[in-house]
Short mmCIF file of C-alpha atoms in Angstrom, two decimals:
data_model
loop_
_atom_site.label_atom_id
_atom_site.label_comp_id
_atom_site.label_asym_id
_atom_site.label_seq_id
_atom_site.Cartn_x
_atom_site.Cartn_y
_atom_site.Cartn_z
CA MET A 1 16.29 -40.87 -9.60
CA LYS A 2 14.41 -39.72 -6.55
CA ALA A 3 11.89 -36.92 -6.82
CA ARG A 4 12.57 -33.97 -4.52
CA HIS A 5 9.73 -32.84 -2.33
CA ILE A 6 9.51 -29.22 -1.24
CA LYS A 7 8.41 -28.76 2.32
CA PRO A 8 5.04 -27.03 2.78
CA SER A 9 6.71 -24.43 4.99
CA LYS A 10 9.03 -23.41 2.14
CA VAL A 11 6.09 -23.17 -0.29
CA ALA A 12 4.25 -20.93 2.16
CA ILE A 13 7.29 -18.66 2.53
CA LEU A 14 7.70 -18.46 -1.26
CA LEU A 15 4.04 -17.55 -1.76
CA LEU A 16 4.28 -14.93 0.99
CA VAL A 17 7.28 -13.31 -0.73
CA ILE A 18 5.48 -13.25 -4.10
CA LEU A 19 2.28 -11.81 -2.65
CA THR A 20 4.21 -9.17 -0.71
CA SER A 21 6.06 -8.12 -3.86
CA MET A 22 2.79 -7.92 -5.81
CA SER A 23 1.08 -5.91 -3.09
CA ASP A 24 4.00 -3.46 -3.04
CA LEU A 25 3.72 -3.07 -6.81
CA PHE A 26 -0.01 -2.38 -6.74
CA ALA A 27 0.39 -0.04 -3.77
CA GLN A 28 2.61 2.28 -5.79
CA ARG A 29 1.03 5.53 -6.87
CA GLN A 30 1.89 8.02 -9.56
CA THR A 31 1.50 11.76 -9.94
CA LEU A 32 0.95 13.19 -13.40
CA TYR A 33 0.73 16.82 -14.43
CA LEU A 34 -1.50 18.56 -16.93
CA PRO A 35 0.21 21.95 -17.35
CA ILE A 36 -2.80 23.74 -18.83
CA LEU A 37 -6.48 23.91 -17.96
CA GLN A 38 -8.79 25.99 -20.10
CA ALA A 39 -12.39 25.75 -21.23
CA THR A 40 -13.22 28.58 -23.62
CA ASN A 41 -14.34 28.90 -27.25
CA ALA A 42 -10.89 30.24 -28.08
CA GLY A 43 -9.22 27.17 -26.59
CA ASP A 44 -10.79 24.07 -25.05
CA LEU A 45 -9.13 21.08 -23.43
CA GLY A 46 -9.57 17.34 -23.88
CA LEU A 47 -8.02 14.71 -21.60
CA ALA A 48 -7.63 10.97 -22.22
CA LEU A 49 -6.54 8.43 -19.58
CA SER A 50 -5.85 4.72 -20.08
CA ASN A 51 -5.52 1.83 -17.63
CA PRO A 52 -3.86 -1.30 -19.12
CA THR A 53 -4.06 -3.30 -15.87
CA LEU A 54 -6.57 -6.01 -14.97
CA SER A 55 -8.00 -3.99 -12.06
CA ASP A 56 -9.90 -0.72 -11.92
CA ALA A 57 -7.75 2.35 -11.24
CA THR A 58 -8.64 5.67 -9.67
CA VAL A 59 -7.29 9.08 -10.63
CA THR A 60 -7.87 12.14 -8.45
CA LEU A 61 -7.65 15.43 -10.35
CA THR A 62 -7.00 18.72 -8.54
CA ALA A 63 -7.30 21.94 -10.55
CA ARG A 64 -5.39 25.07 -9.56
CA GLY A 65 -5.24 28.53 -11.06
CA PHE A 66 -1.97 30.08 -12.15
CA ASP A 67 -2.04 31.92 -8.82
CA GLY A 68 -1.60 28.58 -7.04
CA GLN A 69 -5.09 28.54 -5.49
CA GLY A 70 -7.58 25.73 -5.99
CA ILE A 71 -10.19 26.55 -8.63
CA SER A 72 -13.64 26.85 -7.07
CA GLY A 73 -17.03 28.37 -7.73
CA GLN A 74 -20.60 27.57 -8.65
CA ASP A 75 -21.09 24.35 -10.63
CA ILE A 76 -17.46 23.34 -10.04
CA THR A 77 -16.39 20.10 -8.36
CA ASN A 78 -12.73 20.14 -7.38
CA PRO A 79 -10.98 17.82 -6.71
CA VAL A 80 -12.59 15.04 -8.74
CA THR A 81 -11.93 11.29 -8.60
CA LEU A 82 -12.38 9.27 -11.80
CA VAL A 83 -12.50 5.49 -12.08
CA ILE A 84 -10.65 4.08 -15.09
CA PRO A 85 -11.96 0.55 -15.74
CA ALA A 86 -9.61 -2.40 -16.07
CA SER A 87 -8.12 -2.48 -19.58
CA GLY A 88 -10.16 0.64 -20.33
CA GLN A 89 -9.91 4.37 -20.89
CA ARG A 90 -11.76 7.64 -20.28
CA SER A 91 -11.86 10.64 -22.64
CA LEU A 92 -13.35 13.86 -21.27
CA ARG A 93 -13.39 17.61 -21.79
CA ALA A 94 -12.53 19.95 -18.93
CA SER A 95 -16.18 20.86 -18.29
CA GLU A 96 -17.13 17.17 -18.16
CA ILE A 97 -14.55 16.60 -15.42
CA PHE A 98 -14.94 19.63 -13.16
CA GLY A 99 -18.42 20.81 -14.11
CA ALA A 100 -19.91 23.53 -16.30
CA GLY A 101 -18.68 26.24 -13.91
CA VAL A 102 -15.07 25.67 -14.98
CA SER A 103 -15.85 27.33 -18.32
CA GLY A 104 -13.68 30.41 -18.70
CA LYS A 105 -11.22 29.31 -15.98
CA THR A 106 -7.53 28.77 -16.65
CA GLY A 107 -4.83 26.99 -14.69
CA TRP A 108 -3.32 23.52 -14.42
CA VAL A 109 -4.18 20.08 -13.02
CA GLU A 110 -2.40 17.58 -10.77
CA LEU A 111 -3.45 13.94 -11.28
CA ALA A 112 -2.83 11.36 -8.54
CA ALA A 113 -3.24 7.84 -9.97
CA SER A 114 -3.63 4.69 -7.87
CA THR A 115 -1.18 2.82 -10.12
CA PRO A 116 1.85 3.92 -12.17
CA ALA A 117 0.39 2.02 -15.12
CA VAL A 118 -2.11 4.82 -15.80
CA LYS A 119 -1.02 6.99 -18.72
CA GLY A 120 -2.63 9.88 -20.54
CA PHE A 121 -2.42 12.79 -22.92
CA PHE A 122 -4.22 16.07 -23.52
CA ILE A 123 -5.24 18.09 -26.57
CA LEU A 124 -6.01 21.77 -27.10
CA PHE A 125 -8.53 22.85 -29.71
CA ASP A 126 -10.88 25.70 -30.55
CA ALA A 127 -14.66 25.57 -30.97
CA GLY A 128 -14.44 25.47 -34.78
CA LEU A 129 -11.61 22.90 -34.79
CA ASN A 130 -9.46 25.31 -36.78
CA PHE A 131 -6.54 24.12 -34.67
CA ILE A 132 -5.87 21.02 -32.63
CA ASP A 133 -2.70 19.57 -31.12
CA GLY A 134 -1.68 17.74 -27.97
CA ALA A 135 1.00 16.05 -25.88
CA GLU A 136 1.35 13.38 -23.21
CA LEU A 137 0.92 14.17 -19.53
CA VAL A 138 4.11 15.02 -17.65
CA SER A 139 5.25 12.44 -15.09
CA THR A 140 8.59 13.87 -13.93
CA PRO A 141 9.14 17.53 -12.98
CA SER A 142 12.57 19.01 -13.64
CA PRO A 143 14.84 21.74 -12.24
CA ARG A 144 15.35 23.06 -15.77
CA LEU A 145 13.12 23.21 -18.84
CA ILE A 146 14.12 23.94 -22.42
CA PHE A 147 11.53 25.41 -24.79
CA PRO A 148 13.10 24.43 -28.12
CA LYS A 149 11.20 26.69 -30.53
CA VAL A 150 10.69 30.33 -29.59
CA SER A 151 9.98 33.10 -32.08
CA VAL A 152 8.66 36.65 -32.10
CA THR A 153 7.29 37.58 -35.51
CA ARG A 154 4.86 40.09 -36.93
CA ASP A 155 2.13 37.45 -37.16
CA SER A 156 2.58 35.62 -33.86
CA THR A 157 4.60 35.19 -30.69
CA THR A 158 5.43 31.90 -29.00
CA ASP A 159 3.40 31.28 -25.83
CA ILE A 160 5.05 29.31 -23.04
CA THR A 161 3.58 27.75 -19.92
CA PHE A 162 5.48 26.53 -16.88
CA ILE A 163 4.26 25.42 -13.45
CA ASN A 164 5.84 25.25 -10.00
CA THR A 165 4.56 21.92 -8.64
CA GLU A 166 6.15 22.41 -5.19
CA ALA A 167 4.82 23.95 -1.98
CA SER A 168 7.63 26.52 -1.82
CA GLY A 169 8.21 29.64 -3.89
CA LEU A 170 10.80 29.81 -6.66
CA ARG A 171 12.86 32.44 -8.46
CA PRO A 172 13.63 30.77 -11.79
CA THR A 173 15.82 32.45 -14.38
CA VAL A 174 14.34 32.77 -17.87
CA THR A 175 17.04 32.96 -20.56
CA LEU A 176 16.71 33.38 -24.32
CA TYR A 177 19.30 32.17 -26.82
CA ASP A 178 19.18 32.80 -30.55
CA ASN A 179 19.70 30.03 -33.10
CA ALA A 180 23.44 30.74 -33.13
CA GLY A 181 23.65 30.09 -29.37
CA ASN A 182 24.09 33.73 -28.37
CA LEU A 183 22.51 34.89 -25.12
CA THR A 184 19.83 37.41 -26.11
CA ALA A 185 17.93 38.21 -22.91
CA ARG A 186 17.63 37.09 -19.29
CA ASN A 187 15.21 37.79 -16.48
CA ILE A 188 14.22 36.42 -13.06
CA PHE A 189 10.53 35.58 -12.73
CA PRO A 190 9.31 34.81 -9.16
CA VAL A 191 6.76 31.99 -8.94
CA GLU A 192 4.65 31.32 -5.84
CA PRO A 193 3.90 27.78 -4.54
CA PHE A 194 1.74 25.73 -6.93
CA SER A 195 1.48 28.70 -9.29
CA GLY A 196 2.74 29.28 -12.79
CA PHE A 197 2.88 31.40 -15.89
CA SER A 198 1.13 31.10 -19.24
CA GLY A 199 1.48 33.72 -21.94
CA PRO A 200 3.71 35.20 -24.65
CA ILE A 201 7.46 34.99 -24.16
CA THR A 202 7.60 38.78 -24.44
CA SER A 203 5.80 39.00 -21.07
CA LEU A 204 8.76 37.25 -19.42
CA VAL A 205 11.78 38.80 -21.11
CA PRO A 206 12.26 41.84 -23.37
CA VAL A 207 12.99 40.71 -26.92
CA ASP A 208 12.75 42.39 -30.31
CA ARG A 209 10.51 41.32 -33.16
CA GLY A 210 12.26 38.92 -35.49
CA PHE A 211 13.80 36.82 -32.72
CA GLU A 212 14.26 33.11 -33.47
CA GLY A 213 15.79 30.73 -30.95
CA TYR A 214 14.97 28.88 -27.73
CA ALA A 215 14.28 29.57 -24.05
CA VAL A 216 15.55 28.00 -20.83
CA VAL A 217 13.77 28.22 -17.46
CA ASP A 218 16.10 27.18 -14.62
CA VAL A 219 15.57 27.16 -10.85
CA GLY A 220 19.32 26.92 -10.24
CA SER A 221 19.33 23.80 -8.06
CA THR A 222 22.55 22.15 -6.84
CA PRO A 223 23.41 18.52 -6.02
CA PHE A 224 23.11 19.47 -2.33
CA ASP A 225 19.79 21.30 -2.68
CA ARG A 226 18.08 19.77 -5.67
CA HIS A 227 14.62 21.01 -6.57
CA GLU A 228 12.70 19.35 -9.40
CA PRO A 229 9.56 21.46 -9.50
CA LEU A 230 8.96 22.50 -13.12
CA VAL A 231 6.66 21.19 -15.84
CA GLY A 232 5.67 23.07 -18.97
CA PHE A 233 4.95 23.29 -22.68
CA GLU A 234 4.82 25.84 -25.48
CA THR A 235 2.63 26.70 -28.46
CA TYR A 236 3.43 28.68 -31.56
CA LYS A 237 1.14 29.64 -34.40
CA ASN A 238 1.14 29.70 -38.18
CA ARG A 239 -1.95 31.58 -39.30
CA SER A 240 -4.89 29.83 -37.59
CA ASP A 241 -3.07 26.59 -36.77
CA ILE A 242 -0.93 25.89 -33.71
CA ALA A 243 1.84 23.48 -32.79
CA LEU A 244 2.16 22.27 -29.20
CA LEU A 245 5.54 21.14 -27.86
CA SER A 246 6.29 19.79 -24.41
CA ALA A 247 9.16 21.54 -22.65
CA VAL A 248 12.29 19.38 -22.63
CA PRO A 249 13.56 18.40 -19.14
CA ASP A 250 17.20 17.71 -18.35
CA SER A 251 16.49 13.97 -18.29
CA ALA A 252 15.42 14.06 -21.97
CA VAL A 253 18.46 15.90 -23.35
CA LEU A 254 20.31 13.71 -25.89
CA ARG A 255 23.61 13.83 -27.75
CA THR A 256 22.24 11.53 -30.45
CA GLY A 257 18.60 11.09 -31.42
CA PHE A 258 16.33 10.03 -34.26
CA LEU A 259 13.95 12.13 -36.35
CA VAL A 260 11.01 9.75 -36.62
CA HIS A 261 9.11 11.52 -39.40
CA LEU A 262 10.29 13.68 -42.30
CA ALA A 263 8.07 15.27 -44.95
CA SER A 264 8.99 17.60 -47.81
CA GLN A 265 6.30 17.42 -50.49
CA SER A 266 2.64 18.13 -51.30
CA GLY A 267 2.71 21.39 -49.38
CA TYR A 268 4.13 19.85 -46.20
CA GLN A 269 7.61 20.42 -44.85
CA THR A 270 9.18 19.13 -41.65
#
């Protein structure tokens, strides 16, 4: 049986195709969104970023206020570029990223990563660590967000945050449904470019105490004019503790899912 010899020209072409494909892969970038920025005793922010690749990665962070303007001032560096070492990670508080001057500021952060392999999450906590919770960074904005747990009680009101990540203004509709699926309230809330809202649900729509249900924020896009500008999350309190839930985009809506953890003993209940 004769051995087949591959011509050097074919080997060169094959290597060129492989290298081109690899360079295209590494040239891809990713935008992530941190929907809340705060650095106060009442609520501080921690951010963790990981890079599982074999090369260093860069992440450029740009902080904006809820008015859409870049956050600036004394002792503030914005934007900031971080280097995430190969197979490494960085964990920083807001003031360690943007400088001590960011203390007391609120807003949100856009993260531009040099590779789509970079992932991250954030946590919110107070100075005494009486509460702490977090969620992963958002990678895909949506035309519609569902806030699955909204309540207005005597002790607390659900806070929601949503951001317009686009350079054009929006007029999203905010709708409340009770747990039986009945429409309870609806309002239009204009949002300027790169701006957002963060506060109690009662600041968006009128609702009576005792409400239990969910909220939907929808920009009303169509297949012919599809905007995907929204990212967001919500928090609700039980005494001093909080729970943080990412808003659910259309792409994450399921007919069938799995409850991955269930507890109903020793003072804990799912």
